């Protein structure tokens, strides 16, 4: 039976399975080759993937293009940093504080933003994110624009989050949990409604659905996923900075989502992986090329990354993983 199931698996499912399996064994390989740096690198990929999954719920399944989700990453990061600043180290409490504050901020912002649509929605989410960015810059007692170093990681007893490998698998568990819950959500009745809102909101209203309520719940869930990513990011870097809230971070998450494939479950994970790996490769690029091209690429790696993204966008309009999904007949 297992053999038959594997034989019927589509290419997109194989790619997802191989990618997740690679993440699961990455720390073992990193220790085996004596390169613990890769544990930190892939932890960073997974955290960005979690945030991109949150953006994907709003963008890919509801059609809400948000440039404000970095706000919620910042809330998660500062919830950890401020708590540790006052000597409060309980990580489970940090997580609850971050989620409660994130929901308290996301509900009113969502209600305001969802009164608009299209370009107006993009601009108002951007405005809210920048408001909180400048608020964080003005908090001099918490580092201001220089940010806050964390004295230690959060204490997630009985887990030892200070251990790099343990923290890696914590992030891996959160990533798998978010993917599982999102899969259940988008295939439930609620998911059908929000996808219907993306295709034809007027028709969903005519069928008697409260589209505003469904879109608000989707917005808040997507924000809370980004809060989770913020909690993990602060613990990974042991730092909280206003740049986590800046619109550039939101733009990066949107690009990761589109690069991998908006509206697909694994797309944000693929997009985050490609984005971070290319960033590392281009920033440290060295091949013996003529005319000092290696130095030029290292100095202008952002432009080189932009060229790659443009090529992918023009050739694979559904994204890297989205192309495979479309090729396999629309499997999620």
Short mmCIF file of C-alpha atoms in Angstrom, two decimals:
data_model
loop_
_atom_site.label_atom_id
_atom_site.label_comp_id
_atom_site.label_asym_id
_atom_site.label_seq_id
_atom_site.Cartn_x
_atom_site.Cartn_y
_atom_site.Cartn_z
CA UNK A 1 0.00 0.00 0.00
CA UNK A 2 2.82 2.41 0.91
CA UNK A 3 4.61 1.57 -2.36
CA UNK A 4 1.45 2.30 -4.36
CA UNK A 5 0.94 5.57 -2.52
CA UNK A 6 4.51 6.67 -3.22
CA UNK A 7 4.14 5.69 -6.88
CA UNK A 8 1.04 7.89 -7.22
CA UNK A 9 2.66 10.92 -5.57
CA UNK A 10 3.00 13.96 -7.80
CA UNK A 11 6.25 15.85 -8.37
CA UNK A 12 5.13 18.78 -6.20
CA UNK A 13 4.46 16.39 -3.31
CA UNK A 14 7.87 14.78 -3.77
CA UNK A 15 9.56 18.19 -3.67
CA UNK A 16 7.69 19.06 -0.46
CA UNK A 17 8.57 15.72 1.12
CA UNK A 18 12.27 15.95 0.20
CA UNK A 19 12.52 19.56 1.42
CA UNK A 20 10.92 18.77 4.78
CA UNK A 21 13.06 15.63 5.18
CA UNK A 22 16.18 17.70 4.43
CA UNK A 23 15.21 20.20 7.13
CA UNK A 24 14.59 17.36 9.58
CA UNK A 25 18.10 15.90 9.20
CA UNK A 26 20.02 19.16 8.60
CA UNK A 27 21.45 19.45 12.18
CA UNK A 28 22.79 15.88 11.99
CA UNK A 29 24.52 16.66 8.69
CA UNK A 30 25.83 20.01 9.99
CA UNK A 31 27.38 18.37 13.05
CA UNK A 32 28.71 15.54 10.90
CA UNK A 33 30.65 17.89 8.63
CA UNK A 34 31.65 20.19 11.49
CA UNK A 35 29.66 23.21 10.24
CA UNK A 36 27.23 24.32 13.00
CA UNK A 37 26.75 27.60 11.09
CA UNK A 38 24.25 25.78 8.87
CA UNK A 39 22.03 25.12 11.89
CA UNK A 40 21.68 28.88 12.43
CA UNK A 41 21.21 29.52 8.70
CA UNK A 42 18.44 26.96 8.28
CA UNK A 43 16.81 28.09 11.55
CA UNK A 44 16.64 31.55 9.96
CA UNK A 45 15.11 30.08 6.80
CA UNK A 46 12.42 28.28 8.81
CA UNK A 47 11.55 31.40 10.81
CA UNK A 48 11.18 33.48 7.66
CA UNK A 49 9.15 30.64 6.15
CA UNK A 50 6.75 30.74 9.12
CA UNK A 51 6.29 34.50 8.64
CA UNK A 52 5.84 34.02 4.87
CA UNK A 53 3.16 31.39 5.54
CA UNK A 54 1.29 34.00 7.56
CA UNK A 55 1.58 36.47 4.69
CA UNK A 56 0.50 33.73 2.27
CA UNK A 57 -2.75 33.18 4.16
CA UNK A 58 -3.65 36.84 3.61
CA UNK A 59 -2.15 37.22 0.13
CA UNK A 60 -2.47 33.82 -1.49
CA UNK A 61 -5.82 32.66 -0.12
CA UNK A 62 -7.73 35.89 0.55
CA UNK A 63 -6.08 38.22 -1.95
CA UNK A 64 -5.02 40.84 0.62
CA UNK A 65 -1.66 42.32 -0.38
CA UNK A 66 -0.20 43.53 2.92
CA UNK A 67 2.95 45.56 3.43
CA UNK A 68 2.35 45.66 7.17
CA UNK A 69 2.92 42.15 8.48
CA UNK A 70 6.41 43.04 9.68
CA UNK A 71 4.58 44.91 12.44
CA UNK A 72 3.60 41.56 13.97
CA UNK A 73 7.11 40.15 13.70
CA UNK A 74 8.22 43.21 15.68
CA UNK A 75 5.52 42.64 18.30
CA UNK A 76 6.73 39.08 18.83
CA UNK A 77 10.37 40.15 19.02
CA UNK A 78 9.79 43.04 21.42
CA UNK A 79 7.50 40.97 23.66
CA UNK A 80 10.50 38.70 24.25
CA UNK A 81 13.07 41.51 24.53
CA UNK A 82 11.09 43.70 26.93
CA UNK A 83 10.15 40.75 29.13
CA UNK A 84 13.80 39.69 29.39
CA UNK A 85 14.80 43.30 30.01
CA UNK A 86 12.79 43.15 33.25
CA UNK A 87 14.22 39.76 34.20
CA UNK A 88 11.16 37.75 33.19
CA UNK A 89 12.60 34.72 31.36
CA UNK A 90 9.64 32.31 31.02
CA UNK A 91 9.41 31.62 27.29
CA UNK A 92 5.88 30.18 27.43
CA UNK A 93 4.75 33.42 29.07
CA UNK A 94 6.62 35.42 26.40
CA UNK A 95 4.71 33.49 23.78
CA UNK A 96 1.33 34.14 25.41
CA UNK A 97 2.10 37.85 25.91
CA UNK A 98 3.16 38.18 22.28
CA UNK A 99 0.04 36.40 20.96
CA UNK A 100 -2.33 38.41 23.15
CA UNK A 101 -0.73 41.74 22.22
CA UNK A 102 -0.60 40.66 18.57
CA UNK A 103 -4.33 39.86 18.56
CA UNK A 104 -5.17 43.10 20.40
CA UNK A 105 -3.33 45.06 17.69
CA UNK A 106 -4.43 42.97 14.70
CA UNK A 107 -8.18 43.14 15.36
CA UNK A 108 -8.61 46.95 15.27
CA UNK A 109 -6.03 47.35 12.49
CA UNK A 110 -7.76 44.62 10.49
CA UNK A 111 -11.15 46.27 10.94
CA UNK A 112 -9.78 49.56 9.63
CA UNK A 113 -7.74 48.06 6.76
CA UNK A 114 -10.56 45.81 5.55
CA UNK A 115 -12.74 48.85 4.92
CA UNK A 116 -10.46 49.42 1.95
CA UNK A 117 -9.32 47.19 -0.90
CA UNK A 118 -6.70 47.02 -3.61
CA UNK A 119 -4.06 49.74 -3.53
CA UNK A 120 -5.76 51.40 -0.55
CA UNK A 121 -5.32 48.24 1.52
CA UNK A 122 -1.63 48.07 0.59
CA UNK A 123 -1.03 51.69 1.61
CA UNK A 124 -2.94 51.57 4.90
CA UNK A 125 -1.17 48.40 6.06
CA UNK A 126 2.11 50.08 5.14
CA UNK A 127 1.11 53.17 7.13
CA UNK A 128 0.29 51.16 10.27
CA UNK A 129 3.57 49.27 10.05
CA UNK A 130 5.56 52.49 9.74
CA UNK A 131 3.67 54.03 12.67
CA UNK A 132 4.78 51.20 14.93
CA UNK A 133 8.27 51.30 13.43
CA UNK A 134 8.69 54.93 14.49
CA UNK A 135 7.14 54.10 17.86
CA UNK A 136 9.85 51.46 18.39
CA UNK A 137 12.54 53.95 17.28
CA UNK A 138 11.24 56.42 19.87
CA UNK A 139 11.39 53.95 22.77
CA UNK A 140 14.80 55.07 24.03
CA UNK A 141 14.48 53.03 27.23
CA UNK A 142 14.32 49.93 25.04
CA UNK A 143 17.24 50.78 22.77
CA UNK A 144 15.53 53.13 20.32
CA UNK A 145 16.82 52.81 16.77
CA UNK A 146 19.84 50.82 17.99
CA UNK A 147 17.66 47.95 19.16
CA UNK A 148 17.80 45.75 22.25
CA UNK A 149 20.27 42.91 22.81
CA UNK A 150 18.79 39.96 24.70
CA UNK A 151 20.74 38.79 27.75
CA UNK A 152 19.71 35.20 26.99
CA UNK A 153 17.15 33.17 25.09
CA UNK A 154 13.70 32.59 26.53
CA UNK A 155 13.41 29.67 28.94
CA UNK A 156 11.06 27.10 27.40
CA UNK A 157 11.35 24.52 30.17
CA UNK A 158 11.71 21.55 30.01
CA UNK A 159 13.36 22.32 26.64
CA UNK A 160 16.83 23.86 26.55
CA UNK A 161 16.37 26.69 24.04
CA UNK A 162 19.94 27.87 24.70
CA UNK A 163 21.15 24.79 22.83
CA UNK A 164 21.32 25.51 19.10
CA UNK A 165 20.11 22.09 17.99
CA UNK A 166 17.22 22.07 20.47
CA UNK A 167 16.16 25.54 19.33
CA UNK A 168 16.40 24.37 15.71
CA UNK A 169 13.95 21.55 16.33
CA UNK A 170 11.65 23.90 18.24
CA UNK A 171 11.50 26.11 15.14
CA UNK A 172 11.05 23.00 12.96
CA UNK A 173 8.14 21.82 15.13
CA UNK A 174 6.46 25.24 14.91
CA UNK A 175 6.91 25.25 11.13
CA UNK A 176 5.35 21.79 10.79
CA UNK A 177 2.51 22.73 13.16
CA UNK A 178 1.73 25.92 11.21
CA UNK A 179 1.77 24.01 7.90
CA UNK A 180 -0.54 21.32 9.30
CA UNK A 181 -3.01 23.80 10.79
CA UNK A 182 -3.04 25.92 7.63
CA UNK A 183 -3.69 22.81 5.53
CA UNK A 184 -6.66 21.95 7.74
CA UNK A 185 -7.88 25.55 7.70
CA UNK A 186 -7.86 26.10 3.94
CA UNK A 187 -9.62 22.78 3.29
CA UNK A 188 -12.30 23.45 5.89
CA UNK A 189 -15.51 25.40 5.28
CA UNK A 190 -13.81 28.57 6.50
CA UNK A 191 -11.04 28.11 3.93
CA UNK A 192 -13.56 27.64 1.14
CA UNK A 193 -15.24 30.90 2.12
CA UNK A 194 -12.06 32.98 2.20
CA UNK A 195 -10.93 31.54 -1.13
CA UNK A 196 -14.36 32.40 -2.48
CA UNK A 197 -13.87 35.97 -1.24
CA UNK A 198 -10.68 36.18 -3.28
CA UNK A 199 -12.42 34.97 -6.45
CA UNK A 200 -15.71 36.88 -6.15
CA UNK A 201 -16.54 38.61 -2.87
CA UNK A 202 -19.86 40.00 -4.14
CA UNK A 203 -21.10 36.50 -4.93
CA UNK A 204 -20.07 35.27 -1.46
CA UNK A 205 -22.08 38.12 0.09
CA UNK A 206 -25.05 37.19 -2.09
CA UNK A 207 -24.79 33.64 -0.75
CA UNK A 208 -25.20 35.01 2.76
CA UNK A 209 -21.63 34.87 4.07
CA UNK A 210 -20.24 37.61 6.26
CA UNK A 211 -17.15 38.27 4.18
CA UNK A 212 -15.82 40.98 6.49
CA UNK A 213 -15.86 38.63 9.48
CA UNK A 214 -14.17 35.81 7.58
CA UNK A 215 -11.51 38.12 6.13
CA UNK A 216 -10.88 39.66 9.57
CA UNK A 217 -10.38 36.22 11.15
CA UNK A 218 -7.99 35.28 8.32
CA UNK A 219 -6.09 38.55 8.81
CA UNK A 220 -5.75 38.00 12.56
CA UNK A 221 -4.60 34.39 12.10
CA UNK A 222 -2.01 35.49 9.55
CA UNK A 223 -0.83 38.20 11.97
CA UNK A 224 -0.52 35.71 14.83
CA UNK A 225 1.60 33.41 12.68
CA UNK A 226 3.96 36.34 12.09
CA UNK A 227 3.99 37.00 15.86
CA UNK A 228 5.18 33.42 16.36
CA UNK A 229 7.95 34.04 13.83
CA UNK A 230 8.92 37.23 15.71
CA UNK A 231 9.26 35.36 19.00
CA UNK A 232 11.53 32.81 17.34
CA UNK A 233 13.53 35.44 15.44
CA UNK A 234 14.34 37.41 18.60
CA UNK A 235 15.51 34.22 20.29
CA UNK A 236 17.59 33.18 17.28
CA UNK A 237 19.42 36.49 16.92
CA UNK A 238 19.19 37.41 20.62
CA UNK A 239 18.27 40.88 19.44
CA UNK A 240 15.19 43.02 18.83
CA UNK A 241 15.41 45.97 16.48
CA UNK A 242 12.93 48.41 14.91
CA UNK A 243 14.05 47.15 11.49
CA UNK A 244 11.95 44.05 12.16
CA UNK A 245 8.89 46.30 11.89
CA UNK A 246 9.99 48.21 8.79
CA UNK A 247 8.05 47.88 5.55
CA UNK A 248 11.13 46.43 3.84
CA UNK A 249 10.71 43.30 5.97
CA UNK A 250 7.07 43.07 4.86
CA UNK A 251 8.17 43.46 1.24
CA UNK A 252 10.72 40.67 1.65
CA UNK A 253 8.01 38.36 2.98
CA UNK A 254 5.71 39.18 0.07
CA UNK A 255 8.54 38.45 -2.39
CA UNK A 256 9.31 35.13 -0.65
CA UNK A 257 5.64 34.17 -0.91
CA UNK A 258 5.35 35.10 -4.59
CA UNK A 259 8.75 33.59 -5.41
CA UNK A 260 7.73 30.23 -3.97
CA UNK A 261 4.11 30.33 -5.08
CA UNK A 262 1.32 32.33 -3.45
CA UNK A 263 -1.77 30.28 -2.68
CA UNK A 264 0.17 27.03 -2.26
CA UNK A 265 0.93 25.42 1.08
CA UNK A 266 4.66 24.80 0.59
CA UNK A 267 5.33 27.79 -1.66
CA UNK A 268 6.40 30.17 1.16
CA UNK A 269 8.84 27.55 2.49
CA UNK A 270 10.39 27.16 -0.96
CA UNK A 271 10.49 30.93 -1.44
CA UNK A 272 12.13 31.57 1.94
CA UNK A 273 14.70 28.83 1.29
CA UNK A 274 15.66 30.20 -2.13
CA UNK A 275 15.70 33.81 -0.87
CA UNK A 276 17.98 33.20 2.13
CA UNK A 277 20.29 30.78 0.31
CA UNK A 278 20.73 33.17 -2.63
CA UNK A 279 21.32 36.03 -0.22
CA UNK A 280 24.11 34.09 1.50
CA UNK A 281 25.65 32.85 -1.74
CA UNK A 282 25.65 36.21 -3.50
CA UNK A 283 26.87 38.17 -0.46
CA UNK A 284 29.88 35.84 -0.16
CA UNK A 285 30.24 35.06 -3.85
CA UNK A 286 33.72 34.08 -4.97
CA UNK A 287 34.58 32.46 -8.27
CA UNK A 288 37.65 33.44 -10.23
CA UNK A 289 35.92 35.56 -12.89
CA UNK A 290 37.49 38.10 -15.24
CA UNK A 291 37.13 41.87 -14.86
CA UNK A 292 36.77 41.56 -11.08
CA UNK A 293 33.17 40.37 -11.46
CA UNK A 294 33.23 38.44 -8.16
CA UNK A 295 33.86 41.62 -6.20
CA UNK A 296 31.19 43.43 -8.20
CA UNK A 297 28.59 40.72 -7.41
CA UNK A 298 29.50 40.70 -3.70
CA UNK A 299 29.21 44.48 -3.51
CA UNK A 300 25.91 44.53 -5.41
CA UNK A 301 24.35 41.27 -4.27
CA UNK A 302 20.94 42.89 -3.74
CA UNK A 303 20.81 43.88 -7.41
CA UNK A 304 21.91 40.37 -8.43
CA UNK A 305 19.18 38.89 -6.23
CA UNK A 306 16.66 41.24 -7.81
CA UNK A 307 17.65 40.06 -11.29
CA UNK A 308 17.08 36.43 -10.25
CA UNK A 309 13.64 37.30 -8.85
CA UNK A 310 12.69 39.18 -12.03
CA UNK A 311 13.71 36.20 -14.18
CA UNK A 312 11.68 33.78 -12.03
CA UNK A 313 8.67 36.11 -12.01
CA UNK A 314 8.71 36.52 -15.79
CA UNK A 315 9.28 32.84 -16.60
CA UNK A 316 7.35 31.14 -13.78
CA UNK A 317 4.43 33.45 -13.03
CA UNK A 318 3.01 31.10 -10.41
CA UNK A 319 6.34 30.89 -8.55
CA UNK A 320 8.80 28.03 -8.23
CA UNK A 321 6.58 25.64 -6.29
CA UNK A 322 3.40 27.09 -7.78
CA UNK A 323 4.66 26.04 -11.22
CA UNK A 324 4.96 22.43 -10.01
CA UNK A 325 1.51 22.56 -8.44
CA UNK A 326 -0.02 23.86 -11.68
CA UNK A 327 1.91 21.22 -13.64
CA UNK A 328 0.47 18.51 -11.38
CA UNK A 329 -3.06 19.73 -11.93
CA UNK A 330 -3.55 22.13 -9.03
CA UNK A 331 -2.63 19.85 -6.09
CA UNK A 332 -1.96 21.73 -2.88
#
